[in-house]
PDB file of C-alpha atoms and ligand atoms in Angstrom:
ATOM      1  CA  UNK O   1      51.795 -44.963 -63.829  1.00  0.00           C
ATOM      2  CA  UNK O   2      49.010 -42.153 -64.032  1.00  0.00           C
ATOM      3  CA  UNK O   3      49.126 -42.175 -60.602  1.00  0.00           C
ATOM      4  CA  UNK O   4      52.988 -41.263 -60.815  1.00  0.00           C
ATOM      5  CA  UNK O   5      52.933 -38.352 -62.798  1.00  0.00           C
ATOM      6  CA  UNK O   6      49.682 -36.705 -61.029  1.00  0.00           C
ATOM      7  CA  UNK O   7      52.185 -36.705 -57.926  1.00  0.00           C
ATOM      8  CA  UNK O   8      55.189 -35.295 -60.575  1.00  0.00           C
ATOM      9  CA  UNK O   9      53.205 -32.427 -61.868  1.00  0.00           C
ATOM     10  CA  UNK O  10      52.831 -31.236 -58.763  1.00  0.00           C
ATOM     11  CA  UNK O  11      54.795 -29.464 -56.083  1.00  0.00           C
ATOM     12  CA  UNK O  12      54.684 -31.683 -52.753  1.00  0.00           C
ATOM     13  CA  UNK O  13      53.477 -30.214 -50.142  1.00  0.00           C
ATOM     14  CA  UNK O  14      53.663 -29.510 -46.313  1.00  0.00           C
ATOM     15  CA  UNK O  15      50.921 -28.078 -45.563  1.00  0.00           C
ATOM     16  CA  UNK O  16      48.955 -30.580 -43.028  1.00  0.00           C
ATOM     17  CA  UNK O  17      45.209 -30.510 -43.367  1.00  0.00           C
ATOM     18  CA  UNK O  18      42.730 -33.050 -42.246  1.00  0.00           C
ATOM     19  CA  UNK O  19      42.410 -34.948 -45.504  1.00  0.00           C
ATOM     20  CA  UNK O  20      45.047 -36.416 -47.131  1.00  0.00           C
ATOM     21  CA  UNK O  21      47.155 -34.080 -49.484  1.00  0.00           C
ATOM     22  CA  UNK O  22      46.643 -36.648 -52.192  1.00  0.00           C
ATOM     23  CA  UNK O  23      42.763 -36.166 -52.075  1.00  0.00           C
ATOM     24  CA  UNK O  24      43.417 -32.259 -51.007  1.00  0.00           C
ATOM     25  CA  UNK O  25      45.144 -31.893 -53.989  1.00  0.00           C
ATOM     26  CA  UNK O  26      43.043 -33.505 -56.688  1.00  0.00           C
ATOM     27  CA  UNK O  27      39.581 -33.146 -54.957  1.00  0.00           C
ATOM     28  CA  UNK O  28      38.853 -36.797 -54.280  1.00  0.00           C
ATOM     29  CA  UNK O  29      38.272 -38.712 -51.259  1.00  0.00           C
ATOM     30  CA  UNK O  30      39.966 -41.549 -50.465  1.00  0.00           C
ATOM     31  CA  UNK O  31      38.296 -44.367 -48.916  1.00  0.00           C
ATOM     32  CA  UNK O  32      39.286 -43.694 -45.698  1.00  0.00           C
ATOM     33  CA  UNK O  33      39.161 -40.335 -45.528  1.00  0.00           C
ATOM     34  CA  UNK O  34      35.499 -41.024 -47.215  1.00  0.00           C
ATOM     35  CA  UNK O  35      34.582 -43.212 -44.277  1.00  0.00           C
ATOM     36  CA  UNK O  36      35.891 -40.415 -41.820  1.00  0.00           C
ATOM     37  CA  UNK O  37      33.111 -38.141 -43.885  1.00  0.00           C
ATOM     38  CA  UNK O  38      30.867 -40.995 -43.083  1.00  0.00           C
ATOM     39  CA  UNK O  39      30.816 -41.250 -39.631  1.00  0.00           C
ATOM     40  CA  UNK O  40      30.986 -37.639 -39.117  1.00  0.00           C
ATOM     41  CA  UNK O  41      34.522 -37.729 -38.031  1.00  0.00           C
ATOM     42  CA  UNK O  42      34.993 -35.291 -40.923  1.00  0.00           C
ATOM     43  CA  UNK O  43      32.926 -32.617 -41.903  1.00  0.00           C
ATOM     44  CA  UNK O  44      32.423 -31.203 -45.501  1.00  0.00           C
ATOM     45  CA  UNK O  45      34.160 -28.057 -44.489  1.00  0.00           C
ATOM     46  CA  UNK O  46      37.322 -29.856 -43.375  1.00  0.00           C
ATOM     47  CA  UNK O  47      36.890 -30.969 -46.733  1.00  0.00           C
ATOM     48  CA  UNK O  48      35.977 -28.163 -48.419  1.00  0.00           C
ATOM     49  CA  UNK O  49      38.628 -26.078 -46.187  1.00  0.00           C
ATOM     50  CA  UNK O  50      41.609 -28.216 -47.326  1.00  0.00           C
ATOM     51  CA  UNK O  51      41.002 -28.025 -50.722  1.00  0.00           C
ATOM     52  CA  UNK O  52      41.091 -24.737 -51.242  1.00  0.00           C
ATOM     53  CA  UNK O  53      44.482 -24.280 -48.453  1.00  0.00           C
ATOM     54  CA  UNK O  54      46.210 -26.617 -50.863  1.00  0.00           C
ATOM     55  CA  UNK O  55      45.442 -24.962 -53.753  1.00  0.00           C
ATOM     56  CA  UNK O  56      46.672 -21.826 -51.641  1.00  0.00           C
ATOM     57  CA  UNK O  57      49.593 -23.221 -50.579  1.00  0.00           C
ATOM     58  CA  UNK O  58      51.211 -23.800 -54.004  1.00  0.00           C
ATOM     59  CA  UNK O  59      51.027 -20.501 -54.643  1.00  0.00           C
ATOM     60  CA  UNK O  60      51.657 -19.216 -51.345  1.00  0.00           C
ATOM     61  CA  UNK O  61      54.976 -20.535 -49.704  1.00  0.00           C
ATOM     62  CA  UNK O  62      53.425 -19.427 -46.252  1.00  0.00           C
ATOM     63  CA  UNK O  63      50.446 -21.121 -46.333  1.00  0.00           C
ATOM     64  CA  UNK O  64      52.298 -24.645 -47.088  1.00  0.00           C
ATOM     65  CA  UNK O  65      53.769 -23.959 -43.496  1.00  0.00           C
ATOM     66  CA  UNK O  66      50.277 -24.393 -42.131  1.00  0.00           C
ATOM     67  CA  UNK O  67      48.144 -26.726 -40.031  1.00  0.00           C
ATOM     68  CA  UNK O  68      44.462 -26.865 -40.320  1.00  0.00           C
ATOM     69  CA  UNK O  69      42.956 -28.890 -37.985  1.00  0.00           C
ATOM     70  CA  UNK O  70      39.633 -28.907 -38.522  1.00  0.00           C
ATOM     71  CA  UNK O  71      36.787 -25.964 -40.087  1.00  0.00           C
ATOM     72  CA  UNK O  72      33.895 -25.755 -39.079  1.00  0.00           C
ATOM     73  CA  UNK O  73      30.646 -24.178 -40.913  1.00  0.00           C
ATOM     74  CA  UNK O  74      28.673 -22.322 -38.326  1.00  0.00           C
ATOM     75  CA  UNK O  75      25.935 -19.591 -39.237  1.00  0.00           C
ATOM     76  CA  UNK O  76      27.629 -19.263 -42.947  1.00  0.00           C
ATOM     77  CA  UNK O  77      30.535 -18.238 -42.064  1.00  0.00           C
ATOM     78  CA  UNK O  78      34.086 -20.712 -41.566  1.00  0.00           C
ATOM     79  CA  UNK O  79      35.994 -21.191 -38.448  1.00  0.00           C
ATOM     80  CA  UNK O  80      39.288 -22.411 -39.281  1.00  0.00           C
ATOM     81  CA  UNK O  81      41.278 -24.206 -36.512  1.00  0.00           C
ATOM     82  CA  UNK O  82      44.903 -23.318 -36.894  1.00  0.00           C
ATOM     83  CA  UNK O  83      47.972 -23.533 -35.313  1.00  0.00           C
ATOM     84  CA  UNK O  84      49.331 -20.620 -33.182  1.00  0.00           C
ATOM     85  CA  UNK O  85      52.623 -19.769 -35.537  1.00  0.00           C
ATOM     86  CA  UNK O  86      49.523 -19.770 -38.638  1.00  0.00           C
ATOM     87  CA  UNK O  87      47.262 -17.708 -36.774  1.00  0.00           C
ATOM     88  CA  UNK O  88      50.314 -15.303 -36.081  1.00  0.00           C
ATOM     89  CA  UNK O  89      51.326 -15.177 -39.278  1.00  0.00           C
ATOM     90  CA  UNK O  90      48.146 -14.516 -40.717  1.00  0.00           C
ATOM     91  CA  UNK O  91      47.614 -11.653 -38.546  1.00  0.00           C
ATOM     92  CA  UNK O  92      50.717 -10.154 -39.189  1.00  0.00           C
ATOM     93  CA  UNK O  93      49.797  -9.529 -42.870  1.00  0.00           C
ATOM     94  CA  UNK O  94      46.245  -7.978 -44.402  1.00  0.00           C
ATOM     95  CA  UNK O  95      47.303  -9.441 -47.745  1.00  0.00           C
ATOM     96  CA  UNK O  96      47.391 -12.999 -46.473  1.00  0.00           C
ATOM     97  CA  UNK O  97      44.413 -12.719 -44.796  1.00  0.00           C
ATOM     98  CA  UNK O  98      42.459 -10.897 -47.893  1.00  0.00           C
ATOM     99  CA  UNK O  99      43.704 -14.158 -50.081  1.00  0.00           C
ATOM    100  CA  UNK O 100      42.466 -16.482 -47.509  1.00  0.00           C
ATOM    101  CA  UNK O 101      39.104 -14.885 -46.890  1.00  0.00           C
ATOM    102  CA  UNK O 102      39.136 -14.515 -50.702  1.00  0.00           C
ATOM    103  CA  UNK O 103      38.770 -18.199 -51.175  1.00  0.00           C
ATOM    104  CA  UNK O 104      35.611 -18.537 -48.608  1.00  0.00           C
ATOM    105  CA  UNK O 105      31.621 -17.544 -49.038  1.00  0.00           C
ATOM    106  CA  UNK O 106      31.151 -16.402 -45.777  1.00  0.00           C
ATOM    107  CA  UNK O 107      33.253 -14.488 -43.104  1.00  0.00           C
ATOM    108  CA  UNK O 108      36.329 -16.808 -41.780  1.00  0.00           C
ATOM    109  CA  UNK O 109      37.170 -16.823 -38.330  1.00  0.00           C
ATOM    110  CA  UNK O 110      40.777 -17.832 -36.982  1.00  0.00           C
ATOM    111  CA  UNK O 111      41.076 -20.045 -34.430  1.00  0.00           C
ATOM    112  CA  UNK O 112      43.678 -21.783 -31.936  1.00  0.00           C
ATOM    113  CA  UNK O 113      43.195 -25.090 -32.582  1.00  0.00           C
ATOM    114  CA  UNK O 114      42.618 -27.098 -29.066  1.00  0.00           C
ATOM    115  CA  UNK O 115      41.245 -23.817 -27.372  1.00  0.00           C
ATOM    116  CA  UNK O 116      39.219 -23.327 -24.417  1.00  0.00           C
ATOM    117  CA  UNK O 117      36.284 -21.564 -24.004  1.00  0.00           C
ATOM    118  CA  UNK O 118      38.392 -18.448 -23.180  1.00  0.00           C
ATOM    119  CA  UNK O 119      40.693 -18.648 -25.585  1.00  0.00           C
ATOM    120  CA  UNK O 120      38.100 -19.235 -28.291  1.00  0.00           C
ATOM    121  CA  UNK O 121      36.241 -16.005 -27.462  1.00  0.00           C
ATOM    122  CA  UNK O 122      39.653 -14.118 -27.475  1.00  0.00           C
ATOM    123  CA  UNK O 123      40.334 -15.271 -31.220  1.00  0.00           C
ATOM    124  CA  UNK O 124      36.655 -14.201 -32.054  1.00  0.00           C
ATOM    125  CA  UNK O 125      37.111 -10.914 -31.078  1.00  0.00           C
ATOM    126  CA  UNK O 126      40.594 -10.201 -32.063  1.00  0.00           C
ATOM    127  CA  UNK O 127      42.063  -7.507 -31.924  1.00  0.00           C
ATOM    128  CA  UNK O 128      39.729  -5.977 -29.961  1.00  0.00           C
ATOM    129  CA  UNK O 129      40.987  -6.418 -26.335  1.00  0.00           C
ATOM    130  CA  UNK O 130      39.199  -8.021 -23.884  1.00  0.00           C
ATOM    131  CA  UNK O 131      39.014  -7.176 -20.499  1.00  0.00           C
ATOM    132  CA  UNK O 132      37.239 -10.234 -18.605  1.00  0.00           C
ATOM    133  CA  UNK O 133      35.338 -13.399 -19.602  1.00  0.00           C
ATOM    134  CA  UNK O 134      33.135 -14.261 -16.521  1.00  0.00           C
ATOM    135  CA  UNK O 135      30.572 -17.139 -15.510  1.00  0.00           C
ATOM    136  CA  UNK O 136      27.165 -15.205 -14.138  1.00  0.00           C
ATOM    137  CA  UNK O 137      24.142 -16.820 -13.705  1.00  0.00           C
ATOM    138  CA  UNK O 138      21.160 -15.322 -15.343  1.00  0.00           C
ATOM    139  CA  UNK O 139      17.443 -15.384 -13.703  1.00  0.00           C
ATOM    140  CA  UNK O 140      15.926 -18.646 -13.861  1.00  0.00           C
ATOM    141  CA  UNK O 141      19.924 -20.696 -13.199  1.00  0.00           C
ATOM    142  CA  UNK O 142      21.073 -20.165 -16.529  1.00  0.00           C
ATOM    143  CA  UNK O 143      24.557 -19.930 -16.899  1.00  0.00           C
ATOM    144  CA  UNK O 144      26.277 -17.269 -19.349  1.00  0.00           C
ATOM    145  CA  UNK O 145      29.253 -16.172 -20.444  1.00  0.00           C
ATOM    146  CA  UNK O 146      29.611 -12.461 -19.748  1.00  0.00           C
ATOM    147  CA  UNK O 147      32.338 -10.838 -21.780  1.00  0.00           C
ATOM    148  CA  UNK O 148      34.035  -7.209 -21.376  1.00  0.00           C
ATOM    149  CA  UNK O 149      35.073  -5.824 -24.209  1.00  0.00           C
ATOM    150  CA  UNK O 150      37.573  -2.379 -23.780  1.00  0.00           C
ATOM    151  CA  UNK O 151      35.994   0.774 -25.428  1.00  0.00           C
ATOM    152  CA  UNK O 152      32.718   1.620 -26.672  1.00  0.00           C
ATOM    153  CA  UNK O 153      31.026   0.701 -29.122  1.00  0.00           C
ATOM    154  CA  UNK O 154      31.022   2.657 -31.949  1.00  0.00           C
ATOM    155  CA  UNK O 155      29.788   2.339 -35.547  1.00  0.00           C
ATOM    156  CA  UNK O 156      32.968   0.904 -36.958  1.00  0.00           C
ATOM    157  CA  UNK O 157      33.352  -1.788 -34.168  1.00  0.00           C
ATOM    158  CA  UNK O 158      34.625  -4.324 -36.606  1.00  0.00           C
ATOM    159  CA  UNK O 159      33.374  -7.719 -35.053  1.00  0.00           C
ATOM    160  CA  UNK O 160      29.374  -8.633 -35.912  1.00  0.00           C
ATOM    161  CA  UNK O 161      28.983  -9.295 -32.234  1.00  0.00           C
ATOM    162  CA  UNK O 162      25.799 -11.069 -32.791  1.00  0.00           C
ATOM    163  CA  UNK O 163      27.718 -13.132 -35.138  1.00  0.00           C
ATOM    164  CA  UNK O 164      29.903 -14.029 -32.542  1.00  0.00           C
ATOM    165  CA  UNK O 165      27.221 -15.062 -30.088  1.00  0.00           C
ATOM    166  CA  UNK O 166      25.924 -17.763 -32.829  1.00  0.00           C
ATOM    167  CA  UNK O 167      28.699 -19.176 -33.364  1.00  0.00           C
ATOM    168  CA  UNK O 168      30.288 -19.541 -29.956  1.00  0.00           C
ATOM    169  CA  UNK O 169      26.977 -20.920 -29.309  1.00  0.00           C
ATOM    170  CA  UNK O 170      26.763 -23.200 -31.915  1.00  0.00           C
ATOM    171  CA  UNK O 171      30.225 -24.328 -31.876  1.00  0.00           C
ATOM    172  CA  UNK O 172      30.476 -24.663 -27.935  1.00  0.00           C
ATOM    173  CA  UNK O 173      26.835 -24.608 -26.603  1.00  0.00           C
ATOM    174  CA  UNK O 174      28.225 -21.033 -24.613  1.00  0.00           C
ATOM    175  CA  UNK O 175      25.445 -18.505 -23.994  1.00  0.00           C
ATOM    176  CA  UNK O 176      27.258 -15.293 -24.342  1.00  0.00           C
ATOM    177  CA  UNK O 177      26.559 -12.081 -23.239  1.00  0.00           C
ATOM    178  CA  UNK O 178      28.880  -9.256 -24.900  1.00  0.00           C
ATOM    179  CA  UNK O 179      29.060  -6.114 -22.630  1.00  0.00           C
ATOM    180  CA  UNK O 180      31.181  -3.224 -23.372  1.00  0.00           C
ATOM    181  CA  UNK O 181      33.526  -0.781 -20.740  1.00  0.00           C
ATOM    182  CA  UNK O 182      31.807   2.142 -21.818  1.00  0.00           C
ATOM    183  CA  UNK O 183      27.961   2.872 -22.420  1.00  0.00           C
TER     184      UNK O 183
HETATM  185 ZN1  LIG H 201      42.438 -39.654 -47.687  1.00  0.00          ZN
END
């Protein structure tokens, strides 16, 4: 019966995260989701993540549209893996985004989820263009990730490009090097 009117006094919701909305919405685990969190198939930002999208989304009709995949807590800041209508979405409106980045401690960071290597990077950097991701191979056979980015660099280049370079390496074990068009 309790159980009943938790789920009454509350909207349902859409939104698809990678907890269940039940223990989204009232901050619990359930035991299989628990066990997920257990064997690492879960982290405590996909936890942490969906939580806070679900409070979000009862507000927000657009975020109830969304998918989070997965986030991931790299270097203190949160990549969230999204789907591509979400990520579109999100970009197409400052407010949505300052909500969203509102609700996180560190700097979040939108990503495709499933990307490549490639596409990763892209998201990173957006919306600065880039011109070309390459493979070179550094002195001693190391292999890096050499990335052209348009323009020059100039103090209000608004990506922390050594930020970037963490986190693509700790999220993807990619040494990058960040290069830009003009000196
Ligand atoms: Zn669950």
């Amino acid at each position: 019966m309790v159980y009943l009117l938790v789920f009454a006094s509350k909207k349902s919701i859409s939104l698809r995260t990678p907890i269940c909305n039940f223990d989204a919405m009232n901050g619990i685990l359930c035991p299989q989701c628990e066990s997920k969190l257990d064997q690492g198939k879960l982290t405590k930002a996909d936890v942490a993540a969906s939580i806070k999208l679900v409070k979000l989304s009862q507000k927000i009709p657009q975020i109830d549209k969304f998918t989070l995949n997965s986030c991931r807590q790299s270097h203190g800041d949160y990549v969230l893996y999204l789907g591509s209508q979400d990520i579109m979405t999100i970009r197409q409106s400052r407010e949505l985004y300052r909500i969203l980045q509102g609700e996180f401690d560190g700097k979040i960071w939108l990503v495709h989820q499933d990307s490549d290597d490639k596409k990763l990077i892209e998201d990173v950097f957006f919306p600065i263009k880039i011109l070309g991701i390459n493979q070179v191979w550094a002195p001693g056979g190391m292999q890096k990730t050499k990335v052209i980015v348009s323009g020059r660099k100039t103090p209000r280049f608004p990506i922390d490009v050594d930020k970037v370079v963490a986190i693509a390496h700790d999220l993807r074990k990619i040494d990058l090097v960040v290069e830009f068009e003009r000196k």
